[in-house]
Amino acid sequence: MDFFGIIPDNFFSLLASKNKRIYLASILQSFKTYETGSILGIEKKIVVDDLVNFLDNGSLLYDVEDEEDEESNPQSKRELANYILRRMEECGWIYIDVTNDYEEILNFSDTAIIICEALINAYPNAFESMDGEEDSYEIHANEYQGYIYTIYSLLMNPENVDYAMTFDLIYSNTKQLIRALRRLDSRLKEYISSVVETSEIKELMERLMSFKTEVYDRSYVKMKTSDNINRYRLAIVSKLEELEANEFAMSMIINDYRRRYSSMELATAKANKAIDEIIDVFNSIDHFVLEIDNKNRTYINSTIGKIKFLLSEDDNVIGKLNRILKYIKDTNHVNKIDKSMRLVDTLYTLNRTKIFAGENSLYTPRGSYTRNYNQMLDDLDFGGFELTDEFMKQFKSAYNEIEIKNFLEANMVENTLIASHMIPYNADDTTVLMTVYSVMYAANLEYDITIFDKMIEHKRYRLKDFIIKRRG
């Protein structure tokens, strides 16, 4: 069947309207409620009540002007919830059945279920329940181990004599494993590219904290420890090679492939190619993991470098020029470029100097130079000089990893450091820098980082409050 014969013409219209954010949030909230119902569906009134509560406690606004329907101007959250469900039904996301007792039963369409699951798996933390706890939909922490251990168990179980079905499950789990690794790689690329696009310290820190919870703790650390692929890789490759050499097993697999392809030769070639693909995946997976390692280090290092630059830009010429150019860019966004340029024009003065030289000469005379024999070092006596601790503090590498760790440990109260307690309005720059660097240090170790909407107001910086807590 044609793809557009399955998807209704207006299916994605809700996600293309001005109210797309509230529609998407309502679709996912309704899907979450629908999942708690029976296999035959859920009463519509239950979904309506839950959606009303969701809209009451949410911060998303509904824009009436974007809707052409006469009923698109709801006067209450209940009317809005019913209107959203009607639009979802019109666009093919849900359908409503009426029982003999005149009860309305809501079900999501097959296409909608697939898309909702894909959205939730792709962005596990983008949707949170209204009680403040993370929603149960997330990428499972053990997903890598789940796929790998399933493949390993299928190959090692001597009772699995249905080789066709066993191999089909192995191939399917290998594909899922590859997709999971590619999702992780893609997320890392997104985080790396966001460093270049982000010019605010608070945004960089928020992204770093998000990376810590969504990617590093949930996927990356698991892949390097409990879900380590190398624990099973050699055994899986050996068993696959034995399977490929087993004529009886291969005949069963090829006969299963024969149902899908027009000739026995093509089925044989496809079956052998599928086994070789799986073997190649596990043989080359170390290179893929190494690339993910490199991307992880690249993101952490580039974020640290960008934050260091932004924190120190007030103290150098580049920082001042950067702020001037940023002001021009921001002012231009509101169509006031002339005003910004007039203001900048008063900030500098360039002396115009005419240099005269021979008409045909390309030679520029060098300035005169005389040696200064009264060198300062000649008059200094180092006989009684000592390298005191106070002197060494002036030249040591500031904000190195040891200093940051000592600062973090020294300022933890009951295994917790709260940023707002460390950065009052009149806090000195050293305290601010060390607190910020503590986040970057903790992001790569066994600490939990929580970010809040409350802002920290400092005389030079404006950041969101956060907590760093030691695990265990």
XYZ file of N, CA and C in Angstrom, residues 145-388:
732
model
N 22.996 -3.649 26.760
C 23.174 -4.969 27.323
C 21.998 -5.866 26.969
N 20.796 -5.282 26.908
C 19.621 -6.071 26.544
C 19.752 -6.684 25.170
N 20.125 -5.872 24.173
C 20.285 -6.389 22.815
C 21.423 -7.399 22.733
N 22.557 -7.049 23.330
C 23.741 -7.915 23.229
C 23.509 -9.233 23.957
N 22.939 -9.160 25.160
C 22.734 -10.381 25.927
C 21.689 -11.277 25.265
N 20.693 -10.672 24.624
C 19.699 -11.469 23.893
C 20.369 -12.235 22.757
N 21.224 -11.547 21.992
C 21.946 -12.215 20.902
C 22.829 -13.332 21.445
N 23.543 -13.036 22.514
C 24.448 -14.018 23.134
C 23.665 -15.247 23.616
N 22.521 -15.017 24.273
C 21.722 -16.127 24.807
C 21.152 -16.994 23.701
N 20.686 -16.356 22.641
C 20.135 -17.122 21.514
C 21.188 -18.021 20.880
N 22.397 -17.538 20.764
C 23.466 -18.322 20.133
C 23.983 -19.432 21.045
N 23.975 -19.196 22.357
C 24.559 -20.152 23.293
C 23.578 -21.226 23.759
N 22.300 -21.011 23.552
C 21.301 -21.973 24.017
C 21.255 -23.184 23.077
N 21.656 -24.367 23.547
C 21.669 -25.554 22.665
C 20.269 -26.043 22.288
N 19.255 -25.567 23.015
C 17.891 -26.012 22.720
C 17.263 -25.246 21.556
N 17.914 -24.204 21.100
C 17.382 -23.428 19.972
C 17.741 -24.133 18.664
N 16.878 -25.072 18.263
C 17.141 -25.839 17.036
C 16.369 -25.289 15.840
N 15.466 -24.350 16.096
C 14.792 -23.675 14.977
C 15.706 -22.539 14.527
N 16.678 -22.894 13.679
C 17.728 -21.948 13.308
C 17.194 -20.738 12.552
N 16.129 -20.935 11.785
C 15.572 -19.821 11.007
C 15.008 -18.742 11.927
N 14.192 -19.163 12.896
C 13.597 -18.200 13.821
C 14.670 -17.563 14.706
N 15.630 -18.394 15.176
C 16.705 -17.883 16.024
C 17.525 -16.821 15.302
N 17.880 -17.113 14.047
C 18.688 -16.148 13.305
C 17.902 -14.869 13.025
N 16.612 -15.005 12.781
C 15.786 -13.822 12.540
C 15.792 -12.904 13.764
N 15.724 -13.492 14.964
C 15.770 -12.700 16.196
C 17.152 -12.069 16.393
N 18.196 -12.816 16.064
C 19.560 -12.293 16.181
C 19.747 -11.100 15.247
N 19.286 -11.228 14.025
C 19.432 -10.148 13.040
C 18.659 -8.912 13.484
N 17.441 -9.120 13.997
C 16.609 -8.007 14.444
C 17.254 -7.277 15.624
N 17.780 -8.030 16.603
C 18.418 -7.397 17.769
C 19.704 -6.680 17.386
N 20.423 -7.207 16.394
C 21.640 -6.523 15.936
C 21.293 -5.181 15.309
N 20.230 -5.142 14.529
C 19.790 -3.883 13.923
C 19.397 -2.877 15.011
N 18.692 -3.368 16.048
C 18.296 -2.473 17.142
C 19.512 -1.942 17.890
N 20.530 -2.797 18.061
C 21.762 -2.373 18.719
C 22.449 -1.270 17.917
N 22.523 -1.458 16.601
C 23.156 -0.452 15.738
C 22.397 0.868 15.824
N 21.079 0.798 15.810
C 20.272 2.026 15.897
C 20.492 2.733 17.236
N 20.594 1.952 18.315
C 20.825 2.563 19.632
C 22.169 3.273 19.675
N 23.200 2.644 19.113
C 24.526 3.270 19.081
C 24.529 4.504 18.182
N 23.806 4.432 17.087
C 23.735 5.594 16.192
C 22.995 6.738 16.849
N 21.961 6.421 17.648
C 21.248 7.484 18.369
C 22.188 8.171 19.355
N 22.994 7.367 20.050
C 23.951 7.945 20.985
C 24.955 8.825 20.257
N 25.467 8.351 19.133
C 26.416 9.129 18.339
C 25.780 10.422 17.837
N 24.527 10.330 17.409
C 23.822 11.513 16.909
C 23.602 12.535 18.015
N 23.258 12.067 19.223
C 23.064 12.992 20.334
C 24.356 13.726 20.663
N 25.475 12.997 20.632
C 26.767 13.626 20.905
C 27.086 14.693 19.858
N 26.793 14.411 18.591
C 27.024 15.400 17.532
C 26.184 16.655 17.768
N 24.941 16.452 18.200
C 24.065 17.599 18.476
C 24.628 18.459 19.607
N 25.112 17.816 20.640
C 25.677 18.565 21.771
C 26.937 19.321 21.351
N 27.785 18.682 20.539
C 29.020 19.329 20.086
C 28.702 20.561 19.244
N 27.764 20.427 18.313
C 27.411 21.563 17.454
C 26.765 22.687 18.251
N 26.094 22.352 19.358
C 25.424 23.384 20.156
C 26.418 24.300 20.857
N 27.654 23.823 21.077
C 28.662 24.658 21.741
C 28.981 25.877 20.888
N 29.110 25.678 19.578
C 29.430 26.775 18.663
C 28.279 27.768 18.601
N 27.053 27.253 18.623
C 25.876 28.099 18.445
C 25.479 28.830 19.721
N 25.984 28.382 20.882
C 25.582 28.960 22.162
C 26.592 29.993 22.624
N 26.109 31.168 23.001
C 27.007 32.251 23.407
C 26.739 32.737 24.833
N 25.880 32.041 25.568
C 25.568 32.421 26.941
C 26.065 31.338 27.891
N 26.680 31.768 28.988
C 27.238 30.818 29.951
C 26.141 29.933 30.530
N 25.017 30.535 30.892
C 23.959 29.754 31.526
C 23.417 28.681 30.589
N 23.345 28.984 29.285
C 22.867 27.989 28.325
C 23.871 26.850 28.170
N 25.159 27.190 28.149
C 26.190 26.157 28.061
C 26.150 25.242 29.279
N 25.947 25.830 30.453
C 25.894 25.020 31.670
C 24.645 24.153 31.700
N 23.521 24.692 31.244
C 22.292 23.908 31.194
C 22.452 22.721 30.251
N 23.094 22.967 29.099
C 23.336 21.884 28.152
C 24.280 20.844 28.748
N 25.281 21.307 29.479
C 26.227 20.375 30.087
C 25.534 19.506 31.134
N 24.658 20.102 31.936
C 23.921 19.328 32.933
C 22.967 18.349 32.257
N 22.337 18.808 31.191
C 21.451 17.927 30.435
C 22.235 16.754 29.847
N 23.429 17.036 29.342
C 24.294 15.984 28.797
C 24.643 14.975 29.885
N 24.928 15.466 31.086
C 25.292 14.589 32.205
C 24.180 13.591 32.499
N 22.928 14.071 32.569
C 21.811 13.210 32.965
C 21.252 12.391 31.812
N 21.142 12.999 30.615
C 20.474 12.333 29.504
C 21.382 11.382 28.728
N 22.643 11.747 28.589
C 23.540 10.978 27.728
C 24.616 10.255 28.532
N 25.357 11.016 29.337
C 26.527 10.432 30.004
C 26.119 9.339 30.991
N 25.244 9.666 31.949
C 24.862 8.683 32.964
C 23.998 7.572 32.387
N 23.099 7.939 31.486
C 22.104 6.967 31.020
C 22.651 6.013 29.964
N 23.522 6.499 29.096
C 23.957 5.673 27.978
C 25.461 5.445 27.954
N 26.223 6.528 28.010
C 27.659 6.426 27.792
C 28.343 5.581 28.868
N 28.076 5.885 30.144
C 28.717 5.142 31.227
C 28.326 3.677 31.193
N 27.042 3.394 30.919
C 26.592 2.011 30.843
C 27.311 1.260 29.731
N 27.494 1.916 28.610
C 28.151 1.275 27.475
C 29.603 0.926 27.790
N 30.243 1.752 28.655
C 31.643 1.532 28.994
C 31.828 0.566 30.168
N 30.745 0.273 30.915
C 30.891 -0.570 32.105
C 30.014 -1.814 31.988
N 28.805 -1.763 32.572
C 27.970 -2.963 32.633
C 27.505 -3.443 31.267
N 27.322 -2.522 30.315
C 26.859 -2.901 28.978
C 28.012 -3.064 27.994
N 29.226 -3.241 28.494
C 30.396 -3.297 27.620
C 30.254 -4.416 26.600
N 30.328 -4.044 25.338
C 30.095 -4.981 24.243
C 31.167 -6.054 24.184
N 32.384 -5.717 24.602
C 33.492 -6.670 24.492
C 33.337 -7.889 25.395
N 32.448 -7.833 26.370
C 32.231 -8.983 27.245
C 31.682 -10.175 26.466
N 30.930 -9.904 25.402
C 30.276 -10.981 24.653
C 30.711 -11.044 23.188
N 31.465 -10.054 22.742
C 31.741 -9.923 21.304
C 32.415 -11.156 20.715
N 33.495 -11.635 21.324
C 34.248 -12.760 20.767
C 33.396 -14.017 20.695
N 32.628 -14.299 21.760
C 31.772 -15.495 21.765
C 30.695 -15.402 20.697
N 30.118 -14.221 20.494
C 29.071 -14.040 19.484
C 29.634 -14.270 18.092
N 30.801 -13.697 17.793
C 31.415 -13.862 16.470
C 31.748 -15.328 16.208
N 32.284 -16.023 17.219
C 32.641 -17.437 17.054
C 31.412 -18.286 16.759
N 30.331 -18.046 17.483
C 29.113 -18.826 17.269
C 28.488 -18.533 15.902
N 28.557 -17.287 15.463
C 28.018 -16.951 14.138
C 28.824 -17.645 13.036
N 30.127 -17.708 13.209
C 30.963 -18.406 12.229
C 30.656 -19.902 12.213
N 30.386 -20.488 13.397
C 29.979 -21.899 13.456
C 28.630 -22.101 12.772
N 27.724 -21.154 12.989
C 26.401 -21.247 12.349
C 26.525 -21.194 10.838
N 27.391 -20.327 10.345
C 27.584 -20.199 8.900
C 28.193 -21.462 8.307
N 28.990 -22.207 9.099
C 29.613 -23.444 8.606
C 28.711 -24.658 8.754
N 27.586 -24.518 9.462
C 26.650 -25.618 9.683
C 25.685 -25.712 8.493
N 25.836 -26.734 7.686
C 25.032 -26.853 6.456
C 23.551 -27.000 6.758
N 23.210 -27.809 7.791
C 21.802 -27.995 8.128
C 21.160 -26.690 8.589
N 21.867 -25.982 9.462
C 21.343 -24.710 9.952
C 21.173 -23.715 8.815
N 22.151 -23.660 7.915
C 22.073 -22.718 6.794
C 20.938 -23.077 5.841
N 20.673 -24.384 5.679
C 19.572 -24.779 4.793
C 18.233 -24.302 5.344
N 18.072 -24.356 6.697
C 16.829 -23.876 7.296
C 16.692 -22.354 7.137
N 17.790 -21.653 7.330
C 17.760 -20.199 7.186
C 17.477 -19.800 5.746
N 18.117 -20.490 4.796
C 17.924 -20.171 3.376
C 16.493 -20.465 2.956
N 15.913 -21.577 3.443
C 14.522 -21.896 3.111
C 13.574 -20.824 3.640
N 13.899 -20.256 4.809
C 13.075 -19.163 5.339
C 13.199 -17.921 4.453
N 14.404 -17.639 3.974
C 14.622 -16.499 3.072
C 13.968 -16.730 1.722
N 13.804 -18.008 1.340
C 13.213 -18.334 0.026
C 11.790 -17.809 -0.087
N 11.102 -17.678 1.057
C 9.729 -17.158 1.033
C 9.682 -15.682 0.652
N 10.818 -15.002 0.826
C 10.843 -13.561 0.571
C 11.432 -13.201 -0.787
N 12.164 -14.126 -1.394
C 12.878 -13.803 -2.641
C 12.475 -14.766 -3.755
N 12.717 -14.318 -4.966
C 12.168 -15.014 -6.136
C 12.907 -16.292 -6.508
N 14.156 -16.442 -6.108
C 14.926 -17.622 -6.496
C 15.753 -18.130 -5.332
N 16.144 -19.421 -5.422
C 16.963 -20.012 -4.370
C 18.350 -19.373 -4.333
N 18.891 -19.005 -5.483
C 20.218 -18.372 -5.535
C 20.207 -17.036 -4.804
N 19.157 -16.256 -5.033
C 19.058 -14.963 -4.383
C 18.856 -15.118 -2.874
N 18.034 -16.100 -2.467
C 17.806 -16.349 -1.042
C 19.096 -16.786 -0.348
N 19.886 -17.634 -1.021
C 21.168 -18.081 -0.453
C 22.129 -16.910 -0.280
N 22.190 -16.075 -1.316
C 23.098 -14.917 -1.253
C 22.680 -13.957 -0.141
N 21.373 -13.716 0.000
C 20.886 -12.801 1.035
C 21.130 -13.349 2.441
N 20.945 -14.671 2.634
C 21.160 -15.276 3.945
C 22.631 -15.186 4.356
N 23.516 -15.529 3.429
C 24.951 -15.443 3.727
C 25.392 -14.001 3.992
N 24.830 -13.089 3.220
C 25.175 -11.678 3.404
C 24.715 -11.186 4.772
N 23.532 -11.630 5.225
C 23.009 -11.194 6.521
C 23.913 -11.660 7.662
N 24.388 -12.906 7.607
C 25.288 -13.405 8.654
C 26.608 -12.644 8.627
N 27.131 -12.419 7.419
C 28.393 -11.672 7.299
C 28.250 -10.244 7.840
N 27.084 -9.629 7.630
C 26.853 -8.277 8.134
C 26.924 -8.232 9.662
N 26.317 -9.233 10.308
C 26.326 -9.270 11.774
C 27.750 -9.481 12.288
N 28.487 -10.393 11.641
C 29.877 -10.632 12.044
C 30.704 -9.364 11.877
N 30.497 -8.662 10.767
C 31.232 -7.413 10.521
C 30.895 -6.356 11.567
N 29.636 -6.311 11.970
C 29.223 -5.335 12.982
C 29.992 -5.546 14.275
N 30.035 -6.782 14.755
C 30.702 -7.044 16.035
C 32.216 -6.973 15.926
N 32.761 -7.244 14.740
C 34.207 -7.115 14.561
C 34.667 -5.657 14.514
N 33.798 -4.786 14.019
C 34.191 -3.382 13.841
C 33.611 -2.457 14.901
N 32.928 -3.018 15.881
C 32.201 -2.168 16.826
C 33.147 -1.395 17.744
N 34.374 -1.913 17.922
C 35.356 -1.183 18.740
C 35.662 0.191 18.158
N 35.735 0.274 16.835
C 36.012 1.556 16.182
C 34.870 2.543 16.428
N 33.649 2.016 16.426
C 32.492 2.870 16.660
C 32.497 3.400 18.090
N 32.795 2.521 19.046
C 32.851 2.932 20.456
C 33.968 3.952 20.666
N 35.112 3.753 19.988
C 36.220 4.701 20.089
C 35.804 6.077 19.570
N 35.027 6.099 18.489
C 34.547 7.375 17.942
C 33.614 8.073 18.930
N 32.780 7.300 19.609
C 31.896 7.869 20.626
C 32.720 8.417 21.789
N 33.784 7.698 22.167
C 34.709 8.200 23.202
C 35.272 9.556 22.810
N 35.723 9.664 21.569
C 36.314 10.919 21.085
C 35.305 12.058 21.109
N 34.075 11.772 20.714
C 33.040 12.807 20.703
C 32.704 13.245 22.126
N 32.684 12.301 23.061
C 32.429 12.650 24.457
C 33.496 13.610 24.977
N 34.770 13.290 24.717
C 35.862 14.170 25.163
C 35.798 15.522 24.457
N 35.468 15.499 23.157
C 35.385 16.742 22.390
C 34.327 17.664 22.964
N 33.165 17.113 23.311
C 32.093 17.959 23.845
C 32.479 18.555 25.191
N 32.994 17.722 26.096
C 33.375 18.214 27.422
C 34.440 19.297 27.291
N 35.488 19.030 26.494
C 36.596 19.985 26.366
C 36.168 21.278 25.687
N 35.338 21.169 24.637
C 34.909 22.380 23.929
C 33.981 23.220 24.799
N 33.145 22.572 25.616
C 32.275 23.320 26.531
C 33.100 24.044 27.582
N 34.085 23.339 28.152
C 34.949 23.967 29.144
C 35.680 25.160 28.535
N 36.220 24.987 27.320
C 36.931 26.074 26.655
C 36.040 27.267 26.386
N 34.804 27.024 25.947
C 33.886 28.114 25.642
C 33.498 28.864 26.912
N 33.223 28.130 27.998
C 32.850 28.784 29.255
C 34.022 29.588 29.806
N 35.232 29.034 29.719
C 36.406 29.779 30.173
C 36.556 31.083 29.399
N 36.348 31.015 28.082
C 36.469 32.225 27.264
C 35.419 33.257 27.655
N 34.164 32.806 27.827
C 33.087 33.738 28.155
C 33.260 34.332 29.547
N 33.806 33.538 30.480
C 34.020 34.056 31.828
C 35.143 35.077 31.883
N 36.103 34.965 30.973
C 37.263 35.860 31.020
C 37.210 36.966 29.977
N 36.160 36.984 29.141
C 36.158 37.937 28.029
C 36.004 39.387 28.487
N 35.501 39.595 29.717
C 35.384 40.968 30.209
C 36.745 41.617 30.433
N 37.779 40.796 30.568
C 39.082 41.313 30.972
C 40.043 41.527 29.814
N 39.630 41.337 28.595
C 40.574 41.506 27.487
C 39.915 42.259 26.341
N 40.739 42.684 25.407
C 40.252 43.481 24.271
C 39.295 42.676 23.416
N 39.614 41.385 23.207
C 38.742 40.535 22.386
C 37.342 40.477 22.993
N 37.288 40.379 24.327
C 35.990 40.344 24.985
C 35.201 41.619 24.787
N 35.882 42.742 24.876
C 35.194 44.030 24.689
C 34.686 44.178 23.252
N 35.517 43.792 22.282
C 35.078 43.832 20.886
C 33.920 42.872 20.661
N 34.001 41.724 21.309
C 32.940 40.737 21.153
C 31.609 41.270 21.665
N 31.635 41.990 22.806
C 30.401 42.559 23.342
C 29.851 43.659 22.445
N 30.757 44.448 21.843
C 30.310 45.503 20.928
C 29.614 44.896 19.716
N 30.240 43.868 19.126
C 29.652 43.227 17.948
C 28.348 42.518 18.295
N 28.303 41.919 19.486
C 27.072 41.250 19.915
C 25.944 42.272 20.079
N 26.288 43.455 20.600
C 25.284 44.507 20.756
C 24.748 44.945 19.394
N 25.660 45.114 18.427
C 25.234 45.510 17.077
C 24.307 44.455 16.493
N 24.679 43.174 16.649
C 23.855 42.091 16.099
C 22.473 42.070 16.747
N 22.413 42.153 18.081
C 21.133 42.109 18.783
C 20.271 43.313 18.446
N 20.892 44.488 18.323
C 20.132 45.695 17.984
C 19.594 45.612 16.574
N 20.376 45.035 15.685
C 19.946 44.898 14.296
C 18.722 44.008 14.172
N 18.565 43.061 15.125
C 17.408 42.172 15.077
C 16.101 42.939 15.246
N 16.173 44.084 15.924
C 14.956 44.890 16.106
C 14.954 46.089 15.155
N 15.713 45.939 14.060
C 15.734 46.955 12.983
C 16.180 48.329 13.479
N 17.201 48.360 14.326
C 17.741 49.621 14.826
C 19.243 49.686 14.594
N 19.665 49.198 13.445
C 21.096 49.140 13.154
C 21.716 50.530 13.109
N 20.982 51.536 12.605
C 21.523 52.899 12.544
C 21.818 53.436 13.936
N 20.903 53.176 14.859
C 21.096 53.626 16.236
C 22.328 52.967 16.848
N 22.473 51.643 16.652
C 23.610 50.936 17.250
C 24.920 51.399 16.658
N 24.947 51.668 15.356
C 26.189 52.116 14.721
C 26.561 53.517 15.186
N 25.571 54.381 15.398
C 25.858 55.736 15.890
C 26.445 55.674 17.297
N 25.909 54.756 18.107
C 26.418 54.615 19.455
C 27.852 54.082 19.452
N 28.102 53.079 18.623
C 29.441 52.495 18.550
C 30.438 53.509 18.004
N 29.990 54.368 17.131
C 30.880 55.351 16.515
C 31.492 56.293 17.557
N 30.808 56.478 18.687
C 31.321 57.372 19.731
C 32.299 56.675 20.672
N 32.493 55.378 20.494
C 33.322 54.618 21.428
C 34.798 54.598 21.056
N 35.147 55.074 19.862
C 36.547 54.986 19.466
C 36.922 56.216 18.642
N 38.221 56.476 18.575
C 38.761 57.566 17.758
C 40.011 57.062 17.061
N 40.083 57.204 15.759
C 41.256 56.804 14.981
C 41.922 58.062 14.430
N 43.170 58.244 14.788
C 43.919 59.381 14.257
C 44.319 59.115 12.809
N 44.049 60.070 11.964
C 44.393 59.943 10.544
C 45.785 60.543 10.315
N 46.694 59.727 9.880
C 48.079 60.152 9.687
C 48.495 59.900 8.244
N 49.013 60.918 7.620
C 49.471 60.798 6.231
C 50.969 60.486 6.231
N 51.348 59.402 5.616
C 52.753 59.000 5.534
C 53.252 59.315 4.126
N 54.279 60.123 4.057
C 54.830 60.508 2.756
C 56.076 59.669 2.467
N 56.171 59.182 1.276
C 57.353 58.431 0.849
C 57.637 58.785 -0.601
N 58.764 58.300 -1.080
C 59.092 58.557 -2.478
C 58.020 58.034 -3.405
N 57.829 58.766 -4.494
C 56.719 58.415 -5.384
C 56.829 57.012 -5.936
N 58.062 56.596 -6.262
C 58.257 55.273 -6.844
C 58.915 54.299 -5.866
N 59.023 54.705 -4.626
C 59.758 53.878 -3.678
C 58.837 52.857 -3.003
N 59.364 51.630 -2.863
C 58.664 50.594 -2.112
C 59.324 50.372 -0.750
N 60.321 51.198 -0.444
C 61.095 51.011 0.777
C 60.499 51.837 1.918
N 60.316 51.198 3.033
C 59.852 51.872 4.241
C 60.989 51.840 5.260
N 61.525 52.979 5.637
C 62.660 52.978 6.566
C 62.292 52.390 7.907
N 63.214 51.637 8.478
C 63.006 51.051 9.799
C 63.272 52.102 10.871
N 62.657 51.913 12.022
C 62.888 52.838 13.115
C 64.281 52.672 13.691
N 64.795 53.721 14.315
C 66.121 53.655 14.904
C 66.112 52.766 16.132
N 67.256 52.152 16.414
C 67.353 51.243 17.554
C 68.662 51.494 18.271
N 68.605 51.683 19.544
C 69.812 51.804 20.358
C 69.712 50.850 21.519
N 70.810 50.211 21.821
C 70.806 49.223 22.886
C 70.773 49.931 24.242
N 69.916 49.463 25.120
C 69.835 49.991 26.475
C 70.690 49.112 27.384
N 71.793 49.668 27.820
C 72.698 48.863 28.633
C 72.312 48.847 30.112
N 71.412 49.702 30.484
C 70.994 49.742 31.885
C 69.880 48.723 32.112
N 70.204 47.456 32.005
C 69.201 46.405 32.166
C 68.829 46.266 33.646
N 67.562 46.104 33.890
C 67.087 46.017 35.257
C 67.656 44.800 35.977
N 67.771 43.657 35.273
C 68.224 42.438 35.929
C 69.662 42.559 36.436
N 70.458 43.453 35.809
C 71.846 43.598 36.237
C 71.939 44.163 37.653
N 70.908 44.884 38.073
C 70.958 45.549 39.371
C 70.306 44.737 40.489
N 69.734 43.545 40.116
C 69.019 42.761 41.115
C 69.956 41.786 41.802
N 69.725 41.579 43.067
C 70.515 40.621 43.838
C 69.589 39.506 44.294
N 69.826 38.270 43.785
C 68.957 37.144 44.106
C 69.495 36.322 45.279
N 70.469 36.856 45.960
C 71.089 36.079 47.024
C 70.112 35.651 48.099
N 69.226 36.555 48.513
C 68.315 36.220 49.606
C 66.909 35.884 49.146
N 66.720 35.556 47.843
C 65.376 35.326 47.290
C 64.895 33.909 47.627
N 63.639 33.786 48.067
C 63.067 32.486 48.393
C 61.746 32.311 47.656
N 61.468 31.048 47.207
C 60.204 30.731 46.536
C 59.160 30.411 47.608
N 58.537 31.439 48.122
C 57.540 31.261 49.178
C 56.237 30.724 48.601
